[in-house]
CSV table of C-alpha atoms in Angstrom, one decimal:
chain,number,residue,atom,x,y,z
A,146,MET,CA,125.1,94.9,112.6
A,147,ALA,CA,125.7,95.8,109.0
A,148,SER,CA,124.6,99.3,108.1
A,149,THR,CA,121.3,99.7,106.3
A,150,ILE,CA,119.6,102.0,104.0
A,151,HIS,CA,115.9,102.8,103.9
A,152,VAL,CA,114.1,101.5,100.8
A,153,ASP,CA,110.7,102.6,99.6
A,154,ILE,CA,109.2,100.9,96.6
A,155,VAL,CA,105.9,102.6,95.5
A,156,SER,CA,103.7,102.3,92.6
A,157,ALA,CA,100.8,104.5,91.6
A,158,GLU,CA,98.4,101.8,92.8
A,159,GLY,CA,100.0,101.3,96.2
A,160,GLU,CA,103.0,100.8,98.3
A,161,ILE,CA,105.0,97.6,97.5
A,162,PHE,CA,107.9,97.6,100.0
A,163,SER,CA,109.1,99.9,102.7
A,164,GLY,CA,111.9,99.2,105.2
A,165,PRO,CA,115.6,99.0,105.9
A,166,ALA,CA,117.8,97.0,103.6
A,167,GLU,CA,121.5,96.1,103.4
A,168,MET,CA,121.6,96.3,99.7
A,169,VAL,CA,119.3,96.8,96.7
A,170,PHE,CA,119.8,95.5,93.2
A,171,VAL,CA,117.9,97.4,90.4
A,172,PRO,CA,117.7,96.8,86.7
A,173,ALA,CA,118.6,100.3,85.6
A,174,SER,CA,118.3,101.5,82.0
A,175,GLN,CA,122.1,101.3,81.6
A,176,GLY,CA,122.6,97.9,83.3
A,177,GLU,CA,122.0,96.3,86.7
A,178,LEU,CA,122.9,98.5,89.7
A,179,GLY,CA,123.7,97.4,93.2
A,180,ILE,CA,122.9,100.1,95.8
A,181,ALA,CA,124.7,99.8,99.1
A,182,PRO,CA,124.2,102.2,102.1
A,183,ARG,CA,125.9,105.6,101.6
A,184,HIS,CA,125.7,105.3,97.8
A,185,ALA,CA,126.2,108.6,95.9
A,186,PRO,CA,122.9,110.5,95.1
A,187,LEU,CA,121.7,109.0,91.8
A,188,LEU,CA,118.7,109.4,89.5
A,189,THR,CA,118.0,106.9,86.7
A,190,LEU,CA,115.2,105.2,84.9
A,191,ILE,CA,114.8,101.5,85.3
A,192,LYS,CA,113.8,98.7,82.9
A,193,ALA,CA,111.2,96.0,83.4
A,194,GLY,CA,112.8,93.3,85.6
A,195,GLU,CA,113.5,92.1,89.1
A,196,VAL,CA,114.3,94.3,92.0
A,197,ARG,CA,116.1,92.4,94.7
A,198,VAL,CA,116.1,93.8,98.3
A,199,LYS,CA,118.6,92.2,100.6
A,200,THR,CA,117.5,92.6,104.2
A,201,ALA,CA,118.7,91.1,107.5
A,202,GLU,CA,116.1,88.3,107.1
A,203,GLY,CA,117.1,87.4,103.6
A,204,GLU,CA,116.5,88.4,100.0
A,205,GLN,CA,113.2,89.6,98.6
A,206,SER,CA,112.5,89.8,94.9
A,207,ILE,CA,110.0,92.1,93.4
A,208,PHE,CA,109.0,92.4,89.8
A,209,VAL,CA,108.7,95.9,88.4
A,210,GLY,CA,107.5,96.9,84.9
A,211,GLY,CA,109.9,99.9,84.8
A,212,GLY,CA,110.0,103.2,86.5
A,213,ALA,CA,112.5,105.4,88.1
A,214,LEU,CA,115.1,105.1,90.9
A,215,GLU,CA,116.2,107.8,93.2
A,216,VAL,CA,119.1,107.4,95.6
A,217,GLN,CA,119.5,109.9,98.4
A,218,PRO,CA,122.2,109.7,101.0
A,219,LYS,CA,119.9,107.9,103.5
A,220,LYS,CA,117.2,106.4,101.4
A,221,VAL,CA,116.4,104.8,98.1
A,222,THR,CA,113.1,105.4,96.4
A,223,ILE,CA,111.9,103.2,93.5
A,224,LEU,CA,108.9,104.6,91.6
A,225,ALA,CA,107.6,101.4,90.0
A,226,ASP,CA,105.3,101.1,87.1
A,227,THR,CA,102.5,98.6,87.5
A,228,ALA,CA,102.5,97.9,83.8
A,229,VAL,CA,105.4,96.9,81.5
A,230,ARG,CA,106.3,100.0,79.6
A,231,ALA,CA,108.0,100.3,76.3
A,232,LYS,CA,107.9,103.0,73.7
A,233,ASP,CA,106.0,100.9,71.1
A,234,LEU,CA,103.6,99.5,73.7
A,235,ASP,CA,102.7,103.0,74.8
A,236,GLU,CA,102.3,104.0,71.1
A,237,ALA,CA,99.9,101.1,70.5
A,238,ALA,CA,97.9,102.0,73.5
A,239,ALA,CA,97.6,105.6,72.3
A,240,LEU,CA,96.6,104.5,68.9
A,241,ALA,CA,93.9,102.3,70.4
A,242,ALA,CA,92.5,105.2,72.5
A,243,LYS,CA,92.4,107.4,69.4
A,244,GLN,CA,90.7,104.6,67.4
A,245,ARG,CA,88.0,104.1,70.1
A,246,ALA,CA,87.2,107.9,70.0
A,247,GLU,CA,87.0,107.8,66.2
A,248,GLU,CA,84.8,104.8,66.2
A,249,ALA,CA,82.5,106.4,68.8
A,250,LEU,CA,82.3,109.6,66.7
A,251,ALA,CA,81.7,107.6,63.5
A,252,GLY,CA,78.5,106.4,65.1
A,253,LYS,CA,79.3,102.9,66.0
A,254,ILE,CA,76.7,102.2,68.7
A,255,ASP,CA,78.2,101.1,72.0
A,256,LYS,CA,76.5,98.9,74.5
A,257,ILE,CA,75.3,101.5,76.8
A,258,GLU,CA,73.7,103.5,74.1
A,259,GLN,CA,72.1,100.3,72.8
A,260,ALA,CA,70.7,99.7,76.3
A,261,GLU,CA,69.3,103.2,76.3
A,262,ALA,CA,67.7,102.8,73.0
A,263,LEU,CA,66.1,99.5,74.1
A,264,ALA,CA,64.7,101.1,77.2
A,265,GLU,CA,63.3,103.9,75.1
A,266,LEU,CA,61.7,101.3,72.8
A,267,ALA,CA,60.2,99.4,75.8
A,268,ARG,CA,58.7,102.7,77.1
A,269,ALA,CA,57.2,103.5,73.7
A,270,ALA,CA,55.7,100.0,73.5
A,271,ALA,CA,54.2,100.3,76.9
A,272,GLN,CA,52.6,103.6,76.0
A,273,LEU,CA,51.2,102.1,72.8
A,274,ARG,CA,49.7,99.2,74.8
A,275,LEU,CA,48.1,101.7,77.2
A,276,ILE,CA,46.6,103.8,74.4
A,277,GLU,CA,45.2,100.6,72.8
A,278,ARG,CA,43.7,99.6,76.1
A,279,LEU,CA,42.1,103.0,76.6
A,280,ARG,CA,40.6,102.9,73.1
A,281,LYS,CA,39.1,99.5,73.7
A,282,GLY,CA,37.7,100.8,77.0
A,283,LEU,CA,36.1,103.7,75.2
A,284,LYS,CA,34.4,101.4,72.6
A,285,HIS,CA,32.7,99.3,75.2
B,259,MET,CA,36.6,93.3,95.4
B,260,PRO,CA,37.6,95.3,92.4
B,261,GLY,CA,40.5,97.7,92.9
B,262,THR,CA,42.1,96.0,95.9
B,263,LYS,CA,43.8,93.4,93.7
B,264,GLU,CA,45.4,96.2,91.6
B,265,ILE,CA,46.7,98.0,94.7
B,266,ARG,CA,48.1,94.7,96.0
B,267,THR,CA,50.1,94.1,92.8
B,268,LYS,CA,51.3,97.7,92.8
B,269,ILE,CA,52.5,97.3,96.4
B,270,SER,CA,54.4,94.2,95.6
B,271,SER,CA,56.0,95.7,92.6
B,272,VAL,CA,57.2,98.8,94.6
B,273,LYS,CA,58.5,96.3,97.3
B,274,SER,CA,60.6,94.5,94.7
B,275,THR,CA,62.0,97.8,93.4
B,276,GLN,CA,62.8,98.8,97.0
B,277,LYS,CA,64.7,95.5,97.4
B,278,ILE,CA,66.8,96.3,94.3
B,279,THR,CA,67.6,99.9,95.4
B,280,LYS,CA,68.5,98.7,98.9
B,281,ALA,CA,70.9,96.1,97.5
B,282,MET,CA,72.4,98.7,95.2
B,283,GLN,CA,72.9,101.0,98.1
B,284,MET,CA,74.7,98.4,100.1
B,285,VAL,CA,76.9,97.4,97.2
B,286,ALA,CA,77.8,101.0,96.6
B,287,THR,CA,78.7,101.5,100.2
B,288,SER,CA,81.2,98.7,100.2
B,289,LYS,CA,82.7,99.7,96.9
B,290,MET,CA,83.1,103.2,98.0
B,291,ARG,CA,85.1,102.1,101.0
B,292,ARG,CA,87.4,100.1,98.8
B,293,ALA,CA,87.8,103.1,96.4
B,294,GLN,CA,88.7,105.3,99.3
B,295,ASP,CA,91.4,102.9,100.3
B,296,ARG,CA,92.8,103.0,96.8
B,297,MET,CA,92.8,106.8,96.9
B,298,ARG,CA,94.9,106.6,100.0
B,299,LEU,CA,97.3,104.1,98.4
B,300,ALA,CA,97.9,106.3,95.4
B,301,ARG,CA,99.1,109.3,97.4
B,302,PRO,CA,102.7,108.3,98.4
B,303,TYR,CA,103.6,107.7,94.7
B,304,ALA,CA,102.4,111.1,93.6
B,305,ASP,CA,104.0,112.8,96.5
B,306,LYS,CA,107.4,111.1,96.0
B,307,ILE,CA,107.4,111.8,92.2
B,308,ARG,CA,106.5,115.5,92.9
B,309,ASN,CA,109.4,115.7,95.3
B,310,VAL,CA,111.9,114.3,92.8
B,311,ILE,CA,110.6,116.6,90.0
B,312,GLY,CA,110.9,119.6,92.4
B,313,HIS,CA,114.4,118.6,93.2
B,314,LEU,CA,115.4,118.0,89.6
B,315,ASN,CA,114.1,121.4,88.7
B,316,GLU,CA,116.0,123.0,91.5
B,317,ALA,CA,119.2,121.3,90.5
B,318,ASN,CA,119.0,122.1,86.8
B,319,PRO,CA,117.7,125.6,86.4
B,320,ASP,CA,119.0,125.9,82.8
B,321,TYR,CA,117.0,123.0,81.4
B,322,ARG,CA,113.3,123.6,80.9
B,323,HIS,CA,111.2,120.7,79.9
B,324,PRO,CA,108.3,121.6,77.5
B,325,PHE,CA,105.8,120.4,80.2
B,326,LEU,CA,107.1,123.1,82.5
B,327,VAL,CA,106.9,126.0,80.0
B,328,THR,CA,103.8,128.2,79.8
B,329,ARG,CA,102.8,129.0,76.2
B,330,GLU,CA,100.3,131.3,74.7
B,331,PRO,CA,97.0,129.4,75.0
B,332,LYS,CA,95.7,129.0,71.4
B,333,SER,CA,94.0,125.7,72.1
B,334,ILE,CA,93.3,123.6,75.1
B,335,GLY,CA,92.8,119.9,75.9
B,336,VAL,CA,90.5,118.5,78.6
B,337,ILE,CA,90.6,115.0,80.1
B,338,LEU,CA,87.2,114.4,81.4
B,339,ILE,CA,86.6,111.5,83.8
B,340,SER,CA,83.0,110.4,84.1
B,341,THR,CA,81.3,107.2,85.1
B,342,ASP,CA,80.3,104.3,82.9
B,343,ARG,CA,77.0,103.8,84.5
B,344,GLY,CA,74.1,106.0,85.6
B,345,LEU,CA,71.9,105.9,88.7
B,346,ALA,CA,74.4,108.1,90.5
B,347,GLY,CA,72.2,111.2,91.2
B,348,GLY,CA,73.4,114.4,89.7
B,349,LEU,CA,77.1,113.4,89.7
B,350,ASN,CA,77.6,113.3,85.9
B,351,ALA,CA,75.3,116.2,85.2
B,352,ASN,CA,77.3,118.5,87.5
B,353,LEU,CA,80.5,117.3,86.0
B,354,PHE,CA,79.3,118.0,82.4
B,355,LYS,CA,78.0,121.4,83.4
B,356,GLN,CA,81.4,122.3,84.9
B,357,THR,CA,83.1,121.0,81.8
B,358,LEU,CA,80.9,123.1,79.6
B,359,TYR,CA,81.6,126.2,81.6
B,360,LEU,CA,85.3,125.5,81.2
B,361,LEU,CA,85.0,124.9,77.5
B,362,ARG,CA,82.9,128.0,76.9
B,363,ASP,CA,85.3,130.2,78.9
B,364,TRP,CA,88.2,129.2,76.7
B,365,GLN,CA,86.1,129.3,73.5
B,366,GLN,CA,85.2,132.9,74.3
B,367,LYS,CA,88.9,133.7,74.6
B,368,GLY,CA,89.2,132.3,71.1
B,369,ALA,CA,90.9,129.0,72.0
B,370,LYS,CA,90.1,125.7,70.3
B,371,VAL,CA,89.1,122.8,72.5
B,372,SER,CA,89.6,119.1,72.2
B,373,LEU,CA,88.5,116.4,74.6
B,374,CYS,CA,89.7,113.1,75.9
B,375,THR,CA,86.9,111.2,77.6
B,376,ILE,CA,87.4,108.5,80.2
B,377,GLY,CA,84.1,106.8,81.0
B,378,SER,CA,81.3,106.3,78.5
B,379,LYS,CA,78.8,108.8,80.0
B,380,GLY,CA,81.1,111.7,79.1
B,381,LEU,CA,81.6,110.2,75.6
B,382,THR,CA,77.9,109.9,74.9
B,383,PHE,CA,77.1,113.4,76.2
B,384,PHE,CA,79.9,115.3,74.4
B,385,ARG,CA,79.5,113.3,71.2
B,386,ARG,CA,75.9,114.5,71.0
B,387,LEU,CA,77.2,118.1,71.3
B,388,GLY,CA,79.6,117.5,68.4
B,389,LEU,CA,82.8,118.4,70.2
B,390,PRO,CA,86.0,117.0,69.0
B,391,ILE,CA,86.9,113.9,71.1
B,392,VAL,CA,90.4,112.8,70.3
B,393,ALA,CA,90.8,109.8,72.6
B,394,ASN,CA,88.5,107.7,74.7
B,395,VAL,CA,88.7,104.8,77.1
B,396,SER,CA,85.7,103.4,78.9
B,397,GLY,CA,84.7,100.3,80.8
B,398,LEU,CA,87.4,100.7,83.4
B,399,GLY,CA,85.1,99.2,86.0
B,400,ASP,CA,85.4,99.8,89.8
B,401,ARG,CA,89.1,99.3,89.8
B,402,PRO,CA,90.8,101.5,87.3
B,403,HIS,CA,94.4,100.5,86.4
B,404,VAL,CA,97.2,102.8,85.3
B,405,LYS,CA,97.8,100.6,82.3
B,406,ASP,CA,94.3,101.2,80.9
B,407,LEU,CA,94.9,105.0,81.1
B,408,ILE,CA,98.3,105.2,79.5
B,409,GLY,CA,97.0,105.3,75.9
B,410,SER,CA,94.5,108.1,76.3
B,411,VAL,CA,96.9,110.2,78.4
B,412,LYS,CA,99.6,109.7,75.9
B,413,VAL,CA,97.4,111.1,73.1
B,414,MET,CA,97.0,114.3,75.0
B,415,LEU,CA,100.7,114.5,76.1
B,416,ASP,CA,101.7,114.0,72.4
B,417,ALA,CA,99.3,116.7,71.4
B,418,TYR,CA,100.9,119.0,73.9
B,419,ARG,CA,104.4,118.2,72.8
B,420,ASP,CA,103.4,118.8,69.2
B,421,GLY,CA,101.9,122.1,70.1
B,422,LYS,CA,98.4,121.1,69.2
B,423,ILE,CA,97.2,122.0,72.7
B,424,ASP,CA,98.8,124.6,75.0
B,425,ARG,CA,96.9,123.7,78.2
B,426,LEU,CA,95.7,120.4,79.5
B,427,PHE,CA,93.0,120.2,82.2
B,428,LEU,CA,91.7,117.3,84.2
B,429,VAL,CA,88.0,117.3,85.1
B,430,ASN,CA,86.7,114.8,87.6
B,431,ALA,CA,84.4,114.5,90.6
B,432,GLN,CA,86.2,115.3,93.8
B,433,PHE,CA,85.4,113.2,96.7
B,434,ILE,CA,84.9,115.5,99.7
B,435,ASN,CA,82.8,113.2,101.9
B,436,THR,CA,80.0,110.7,101.5
B,437,MET,CA,77.4,113.4,101.1
B,438,THR,CA,79.4,115.9,99.0
B,439,GLN,CA,81.2,115.4,95.7
B,440,LYS,CA,81.9,118.3,93.6
B,441,PRO,CA,83.4,118.7,90.1
B,442,SER,CA,87.0,119.7,90.2
B,443,VAL,CA,89.0,121.3,87.4
B,444,GLU,CA,92.8,121.0,87.6
B,445,GLN,CA,95.5,122.1,85.3
B,446,LEU,CA,97.8,119.3,84.4
B,447,LEU,CA,100.0,121.0,81.8
B,448,PRO,CA,102.0,123.0,82.0
B,449,VAL,CA,102.9,121.6,85.4
B,450,GLU,CA,102.3,124.5,87.9
B,451,ALA,CA,105.1,125.5,90.2
B,452,ILE,CA,106.1,122.6,92.3
B,453,ASP,CA,107.0,123.7,95.8
B,454,THR,CA,110.2,122.3,97.2
B,455,ASP,CA,109.8,123.2,100.8
B,456,ASP,CA,110.7,119.8,102.2
B,457,LEU,CA,114.2,119.9,100.7
B,458,GLN,CA,116.5,120.1,103.7
B,459,SER,CA,119.8,119.9,102.0
B,460,HIS,CA,120.8,120.6,98.4
B,461,TRP,CA,122.7,118.1,96.4
B,462,ASP,CA,123.0,117.1,92.8
B,463,TYR,CA,122.4,113.7,91.5
B,464,ILE,CA,124.4,111.5,89.2
B,465,TYR,CA,122.2,111.2,86.2
B,466,GLU,CA,122.0,108.1,84.1
B,467,PRO,CA,121.7,108.6,81.1
B,468,ASP,CA,120.9,112.3,81.4
B,469,ALA,CA,118.7,114.7,83.3
B,470,ALA,CA,116.4,115.6,80.3
B,471,GLU,CA,115.4,112.0,79.6
B,472,ILE,CA,114.8,111.2,83.3
B,473,LEU,CA,112.8,114.4,83.7
B,474,ASP,CA,110.7,113.4,80.7
B,475,GLY,CA,110.0,110.0,82.1
B,476,LEU,CA,109.1,111.4,85.5
B,477,LEU,CA,106.8,114.1,84.2
B,478,MET,CA,105.0,111.6,82.0
B,479,ARG,CA,104.5,109.3,85.0
B,480,TYR,CA,103.5,112.2,87.2
B,481,ILE,CA,100.7,113.2,84.8
B,482,GLU,CA,99.6,109.6,84.5
B,483,SER,CA,99.5,109.2,88.3
B,484,GLN,CA,97.4,112.4,88.5
B,485,VAL,CA,94.9,111.0,86.0
B,486,TYR,CA,94.9,107.7,87.8
B,487,ARG,CA,94.2,109.5,91.1
B,488,GLY,CA,91.4,111.4,89.3
B,489,ALA,CA,89.9,108.1,88.1
B,490,VAL,CA,90.0,106.5,91.5
B,491,GLU,CA,88.6,109.5,93.1
B,492,ASN,CA,85.8,109.6,90.5
B,493,VAL,CA,85.0,105.9,91.3
B,494,ALA,CA,84.7,106.8,95.0
B,495,SER,CA,82.5,109.8,94.2
B,496,GLU,CA,80.3,107.7,91.9
B,497,MET,CA,79.8,105.1,94.6
B,498,ALA,CA,79.0,107.7,97.2
B,499,ALA,CA,76.6,109.5,94.9
B,500,ARG,CA,74.9,106.2,94.0
B,501,MET,CA,74.7,105.2,97.7
B,502,VAL,CA,72.9,108.5,98.5
B,503,ALA,CA,70.7,108.3,95.5
B,504,MET,CA,69.7,104.7,96.2
B,505,LYS,CA,69.0,105.5,99.9
B,506,ALA,CA,66.7,108.2,98.8
B,507,ALA,CA,65.0,105.8,96.3
B,508,SER,CA,64.5,103.2,99.1
B,509,ASP,CA,63.1,105.8,101.4
B,510,ASN,CA,60.7,107.0,98.8
B,511,ALA,CA,59.6,103.5,98.0
B,512,GLY,CA,58.9,102.9,101.7
B,513,LYS,CA,56.8,106.1,101.8
B,514,LEU,CA,54.9,105.0,98.7
B,515,ILE,CA,54.3,101.5,100.1
B,516,GLY,CA,52.8,103.2,103.3
B,517,GLU,CA,50.5,105.3,101.3
B,518,LEU,CA,49.4,102.5,99.1
B,519,GLN,CA,48.8,100.3,102.1
B,520,LEU,CA,46.4,103.0,103.5
B,521,VAL,CA,44.5,103.2,100.2
B,522,TYR,CA,44.3,99.4,100.1
B,523,ASN,CA,42.9,99.2,103.7
B,524,LYS,CA,40.3,101.8,102.9
B,525,ALA,CA,39.3,100.0,99.7
B,526,ARG,CA,39.0,96.7,101.6
B,527,GLN,CA,36.9,98.2,104.3
B,528,ALA,CA,34.6,99.9,101.9
B,529,ALA,CA,34.1,96.6,100.1
B,530,ILE,CA,33.2,94.8,103.3
B,531,THR,CA,30.8,97.5,104.4
B,532,LYS,CA,29.2,97.4,101.0
B,533,GLU,CA,28.8,93.6,101.1
B,534,LEU,CA,27.3,93.8,104.6
B,535,ALA,CA,24.9,96.5,103.5
B,536,GLU,CA,23.9,94.3,100.6
B,537,ILE,CA,23.3,91.3,102.9
B,538,VAL,CA,21.3,93.4,105.4
B,539,GLY,CA,19.4,95.0,102.5
B,540,GLY,CA,18.7,91.5,101.0
B,541,ALA,CA,17.5,90.1,104.4
B,542,ALA,CA,15.2,93.1,104.9
B,543,ALA,CA,13.7,92.6,101.5
B,544,VAL,CA,12.8,89.0,102.3
């Protein structure tokens, strides 16, 4: 039997793969890497792309959005991103978050506040109706 | 029979409210289970990343990433995770109280504060107080995703890098069990000492491209995973709190129905007695 190395692929939202493999191919930031058992300890960032895990049963392909790769003498850990990461994409997301805060502070009414205001209005209307009814009752 | 009809309508309206609260309770129960599962799933990633960072730190004692250096606290940032919807008992109120304590503590020490809110309840509350909110994301739903959080977290990380804030805290509801959720305050930045107990042997890695860049990427992801875990935990707490609140509401509705039923029966009997008395009285007069 060919020697194997333990591979863990995890993302923040859950485990993706865990088990022994004969070889792993990873899209590292400096180019594609093939990790065979007894590879030297290595730490690198990975790009969005396909991770291929070659096991005894065959090859499995997993898409990752980026992340980090850690190789230890006996195991390989891939910390996968669930989203595709790129500097400008992150920048855009940050800008959007800032903008949302600014809009909220500038007083643009969001849906929940609108719902609260409507509920308030309904309560006031009900009170008015009650008062009116009471007044009518007094007159009679 | 005046009076009895009103009571009957009241009973049926309370009954329909009870149906709604019961349904909400059941929905919250199943959503809570799923959120708990997701909490469990998020753990291995955070543990592994922590290990790698610990190892990196050990192997490169001369390089200090800004996220690991403690600075004089002149201003602080807080990431507050709250819910989007209400009807969850005192969950949000407790969370806001805790946040206010934290903010007041630091303000007394002369530090400036800025907030990043995740969830619209927190946004509405702290906006009314006029505190500076620098980033916001809401409407994450019952299944928060890391990609929705990246932007807001980045705003705070950039502020830290630029020296606009010297501490970063995460406030969210901690899920202890179904009955108990308590607000938790956790320091995200600077990253507190990472223990490296489970390092059996010491080796150094080959770094590609270099240690600094990798450490930067890892620390950023570590913080994001912490915030993600906070968001998922907050969802679990929200659902648990809502479940308990809705159970109490259903029980109260049941009690109210019981009482109204008694009043109704009394009113009905009184009406019958009165009618009988009238008939008897009428017959006697003839």
